[in-house]
């Protein structure tokens, strides 16, 4: 019999091609609205793009999720980010900001939690990951681990530490690992191979020229990754919906 978790996962990952495409919109928490001056940060606007571009999920915090549910009838599957931090704090750490119970009440198909692997607060974040997993298991809720390296003196997309971080997520039992793209399909295929018992998705990263970004998407898929979670390269663009549709064509072939 298919359990709650499998049913939810089937909404987030295409059960036939095993691929997925998320739109990520947790940036106003992590970076603040002032980093995106001039961009319309209304969650309903972004949810509309995600839905019309047929994203497999939209990653948002609980307040934005509630707002989308209340003020629109957009049907995109929601993944609720349950950890967070602001860039105003010097601590490289994410706290639990929403419970799995709350995410379930809002109707989420999954929850997402960040671990800064290698940060001096890694221990606390891993303990919190254990608490989150316990609740996810109890409620049949898929967990996406944002396994993000934060090692002093190292670039965030350094291959060795990205490989280590992705593998850590797989070992610790998250359902989907999301991590930084390492810049080439050859290098990212190592990340995917190391964590090959869970789907691995790449973060989109900073805004790029459209064609360069689409080239990167092709490389991500050719590396064997399950897909990607794209934020700025969609909702910062004037033609975000058009770009998302192009990304979808590469990820899912339709
Ligand atoms: P992008 O496609 O814009 O990179 O979004 C992916 C994401 O993981 C977001 O979910 C998150 O807010 C952001 O990147 C974090 O980026 P960073 O760790 O570089 O601050």
Coordinates of C-alpha atoms and ligand atoms in Angstrom, one line a residue:
X1 CA 0.0 0.0 0.0
X2 CA 1.2 3.5 -0.8
X3 CA 1.7 5.6 2.3
X4 CA 1.2 9.3 2.8
X5 CA 4.8 10.1 2.2
X6 CA 5.0 8.2 -1.1
X7 CA 1.8 9.9 -2.3
X8 CA 3.3 13.3 -1.4
X9 CA 6.6 12.5 -3.0
X10 CA 4.8 11.4 -6.2
X11 CA 3.5 15.0 -6.5
X12 CA 7.0 16.4 -6.1
X13 CA 9.0 14.0 -8.3
X14 CA 7.7 12.6 -11.5
X15 CA 7.4 8.9 -10.8
X16 CA 8.2 8.0 -14.4
X17 CA 11.3 9.9 -15.3
X18 CA 12.3 10.5 -11.6
X19 CA 12.9 14.2 -12.3
X20 CA 11.8 17.3 -10.6
X21 CA 11.7 21.1 -10.9
X22 CA 11.2 23.4 -8.0
X23 CA 10.8 27.1 -7.8
X24 CA 12.6 28.4 -4.7
X25 CA 11.3 31.6 -3.0
X26 CA 12.7 31.8 0.5
X27 CA 15.1 34.6 -0.4
X28 CA 13.2 37.4 1.3
X29 CA 13.9 35.6 4.6
X30 CA 17.6 34.7 3.9
X31 CA 18.6 37.9 2.2
X32 CA 15.9 40.4 2.9
X33 CA 13.7 42.4 0.5
X34 CA 16.3 45.2 0.1
X35 CA 18.5 42.8 -1.9
X36 CA 15.8 42.6 -4.5
X37 CA 14.9 46.3 -4.8
X38 CA 12.6 46.8 -7.8
X39 CA 11.5 43.2 -8.0
X40 CA 7.9 42.4 -7.2
X41 CA 8.2 39.9 -4.2
X42 CA 4.5 39.2 -3.9
X43 CA 4.3 35.4 -3.3
X44 CA 1.1 35.1 -5.4
X45 CA 3.0 36.5 -8.4
X46 CA 5.7 33.9 -8.0
X47 CA 3.2 31.1 -7.3
X48 CA 1.5 32.0 -10.5
X49 CA 4.7 31.6 -12.5
X50 CA 5.5 28.3 -10.8
X51 CA 2.0 27.0 -11.5
X52 CA 1.8 28.2 -15.1
X53 CA 5.3 27.0 -15.8
X54 CA 4.3 23.6 -14.3
X55 CA 6.9 23.5 -11.6
X56 CA 6.7 20.3 -9.5
X57 CA 6.8 22.4 -6.3
X58 CA 7.2 25.9 -4.9
X59 CA 9.5 26.3 -1.9
X60 CA 8.3 29.1 0.5
X61 CA 8.0 29.9 4.1
X62 CA 4.8 29.3 6.0
X63 CA 3.5 32.9 6.0
X64 CA 3.9 33.2 2.2
X65 CA 2.3 29.7 1.8
X66 CA -0.7 30.8 3.8
X67 CA -1.0 34.0 1.9
X68 CA -0.9 32.1 -1.4
X69 CA -3.6 29.7 -0.2
X70 CA -5.8 32.5 1.1
X71 CA -5.6 35.0 -1.7
X72 CA -5.4 32.7 -4.8
X73 CA -6.6 29.3 -6.0
X74 CA -3.2 28.4 -7.4
X75 CA -2.7 24.7 -7.2
X76 CA 1.1 24.3 -7.3
X77 CA 2.4 21.8 -4.7
X78 CA 4.0 23.6 -1.8
X79 CA 7.2 22.7 0.0
X80 CA 7.4 24.7 3.2
X81 CA 10.8 25.8 4.4
X82 CA 10.9 25.1 8.1
X83 CA 14.3 26.4 9.0
X84 CA 15.5 29.9 8.4
X85 CA 17.9 32.7 9.3
X86 CA 18.5 36.3 8.3
X87 CA 21.7 37.6 6.9
X88 CA 21.6 40.2 9.7
X89 CA 22.8 37.6 12.2
X90 CA 26.5 36.8 12.3
X91 CA 25.7 33.1 13.3
X92 CA 26.0 30.8 10.3
X93 CA 23.1 28.8 11.6
X94 CA 19.4 28.1 10.7
X95 CA 16.8 27.8 13.4
X96 CA 13.5 25.9 13.3
X97 CA 10.9 28.5 12.3
X98 CA 7.9 26.4 11.5
X99 CA 6.8 23.0 12.7
X100 CA 6.1 20.0 10.4
X101 CA 2.6 20.0 11.9
X102 CA 2.0 23.6 10.8
X103 CA 3.3 22.8 7.3
X104 CA 0.9 19.8 7.1
X105 CA -2.0 22.0 8.2
X106 CA -1.2 24.4 5.4
X107 CA -1.3 21.5 3.0
X108 CA 2.4 21.1 2.2
X109 CA 3.6 18.2 0.1
X110 CA 7.0 18.4 1.7
X111 CA 9.2 20.4 4.0
X112 CA 12.7 21.7 3.6
X113 CA 15.5 22.3 6.1
X114 CA 18.9 23.8 5.7
X115 CA 22.1 22.4 7.2
X116 CA 25.3 24.5 6.9
X117 CA 27.7 21.7 6.7
X118 CA 31.1 22.6 8.2
X119 CA 29.8 25.7 10.1
X120 CA 30.7 26.0 13.8
X121 CA 27.0 25.4 14.5
X122 CA 26.8 22.2 12.4
X123 CA 26.2 20.1 15.6
X124 CA 23.1 22.1 16.6
X125 CA 21.7 22.0 13.0
X126 CA 22.2 18.2 12.8
X127 CA 20.4 17.7 16.1
X128 CA 17.5 19.8 14.7
X129 CA 17.6 17.7 11.6
X130 CA 17.0 14.7 13.8
X131 CA 14.0 16.4 15.4
X132 CA 12.6 17.4 12.0
X133 CA 13.1 13.8 10.7
X134 CA 11.2 12.4 13.7
X135 CA 8.2 14.6 12.9
X136 CA 8.4 13.9 9.2
X137 CA 8.4 10.2 9.8
X138 CA 5.4 10.5 12.1
X139 CA 3.4 12.5 9.6
X140 CA 4.5 10.9 6.4
X141 CA 6.1 14.2 5.2
X142 CA 8.9 14.2 2.6
X143 CA 12.0 16.1 3.8
X144 CA 14.3 18.1 1.4
X145 CA 17.7 18.7 2.9
X146 CA 19.4 21.9 1.7
X147 CA 22.9 20.6 2.3
X148 CA 24.9 23.7 2.0
X149 CA 28.7 23.8 2.8
X150 CA 29.9 26.7 4.9
X151 CA 33.5 25.9 5.6
X152 CA 35.7 28.8 6.6
X153 CA 38.1 29.9 3.8
X154 CA 36.4 27.6 1.2
X155 CA 34.1 28.6 -1.7
X156 CA 30.6 27.4 -1.2
X157 CA 30.7 25.4 -4.5
X158 CA 34.1 23.7 -3.8
X159 CA 33.7 20.2 -5.2
X160 CA 35.1 18.2 -2.3
X161 CA 32.9 19.9 0.3
X162 CA 29.8 19.8 -1.9
X163 CA 30.3 16.1 -2.4
X164 CA 30.7 15.6 1.3
X165 CA 27.6 17.7 2.1
X166 CA 25.4 15.9 -0.4
X167 CA 26.5 12.5 0.8
X168 CA 25.8 13.6 4.4
X169 CA 22.2 14.4 3.5
X170 CA 21.8 11.0 1.8
X171 CA 23.4 9.2 4.8
X172 CA 21.2 11.0 7.3
X173 CA 18.0 10.0 5.5
X174 CA 16.6 13.1 3.8
X175 CA 14.3 12.3 0.9
X176 CA 15.8 14.8 -1.6
X177 CA 19.2 16.5 -1.3
X178 CA 19.5 20.0 -2.6
X179 CA 23.0 21.5 -2.9
X180 CA 25.1 24.0 -4.8
X181 CA 26.0 23.4 -8.4
X182 CA 29.7 22.9 -8.7
X183 CA 30.1 24.5 -12.1
X184 CA 30.4 21.6 -14.6
X185 CA 28.5 18.4 -15.4
X186 CA 31.7 16.4 -14.9
X187 CA 32.1 17.7 -11.3
X188 CA 28.4 17.6 -10.4
X189 CA 28.2 14.0 -11.7
X190 CA 30.5 13.1 -8.8
X191 CA 28.2 14.8 -6.3
X192 CA 25.2 12.9 -7.7
X193 CA 27.1 9.6 -7.8
X194 CA 28.3 10.0 -4.1
X195 CA 24.7 10.5 -3.0
X196 CA 23.1 8.1 -5.5
X197 CA 20.6 6.6 -3.2
X198 CA 18.5 9.8 -3.0
X199 CA 17.5 12.3 -5.8
X200 CA 19.9 15.2 -5.9
X201 CA 18.8 18.6 -7.1
X202 CA 21.0 21.7 -7.7
X203 CA 20.3 25.2 -6.6
X204 CA 20.0 27.6 -9.4
X205 CA 22.4 30.2 -8.0
X206 CA 22.9 33.8 -8.8
X207 CA 21.2 35.5 -11.8
X208 CA 22.8 34.7 -15.1
X209 CA 22.2 35.5 -18.8
X210 CA 19.3 33.4 -19.9
X211 CA 21.2 31.3 -22.4
X212 CA 24.0 30.7 -20.0
X213 CA 21.5 29.6 -17.4
X214 CA 19.8 27.2 -19.8
X215 CA 23.1 25.7 -20.7
X216 CA 23.8 25.2 -17.0
X217 CA 20.4 23.4 -16.6
X218 CA 21.3 21.0 -19.5
X219 CA 24.6 20.3 -17.8
X220 CA 22.8 19.7 -14.4
X221 CA 20.5 17.2 -16.1
X222 CA 23.3 15.5 -18.0
X223 CA 25.2 15.1 -14.8
X224 CA 22.5 12.6 -13.6
X225 CA 20.9 15.0 -11.2
X226 CA 17.1 14.7 -10.6
X227 CA 16.6 18.3 -11.4
X228 CA 17.0 21.7 -9.8
X229 CA 15.4 24.3 -7.6
X230 CA 15.5 27.6 -9.3
X231 CA 14.9 31.0 -7.7
X232 CA 16.5 34.2 -8.9
X233 CA 17.0 33.1 -12.5
X234 CA 13.2 32.9 -12.8
X235 CA 11.5 35.4 -10.5
X236 CA 14.1 38.2 -11.0
X237 CA 13.6 38.1 -14.8
X238 CA 10.9 40.0 -16.7
X239 CA 10.3 36.9 -18.7
X240 CA 10.4 34.5 -15.8
X241 CA 7.5 32.3 -16.9
X242 CA 9.0 31.9 -20.4
X243 CA 12.4 30.9 -18.8
X244 CA 10.7 28.4 -16.4
X245 CA 8.9 26.8 -19.4
X246 CA 12.3 26.4 -21.2
X247 CA 13.8 24.9 -18.0
X248 CA 10.9 22.5 -17.7
X249 CA 11.4 21.4 -21.3
X250 CA 15.0 20.5 -20.5
X251 CA 14.2 18.8 -17.2
X252 CA 11.0 16.9 -18.2
X253 CA 11.2 17.0 -22.0
X254 CA 7.7 18.6 -22.4
Ligands
LIG1 P1 18.6 30.3 -6.3 O1 18.1 29.5 -7.5 O2 18.1 31.7 -6.4 O3 20.0 30.1 -6.0 O4 17.7 29.8 -5.0 C1 18.1 28.6 -4.4 C2 18.4 28.9 -2.9 O5 18.8 27.7 -2.3 C3 17.3 29.5 -2.1 O6 16.4 28.5 -1.7 C4 18.0 30.2 -1.0 O7 17.4 31.2 -0.4 C5 19.3 30.6 -1.6 O8 19.5 29.8 -2.8 C6 20.4 30.6 -0.7 O9 21.5 31.0 -1.3 P2 22.8 31.3 -0.5 O10 23.1 30.1 0.4 O11 23.9 31.5 -1.5 O12 22.5 32.5 0.4

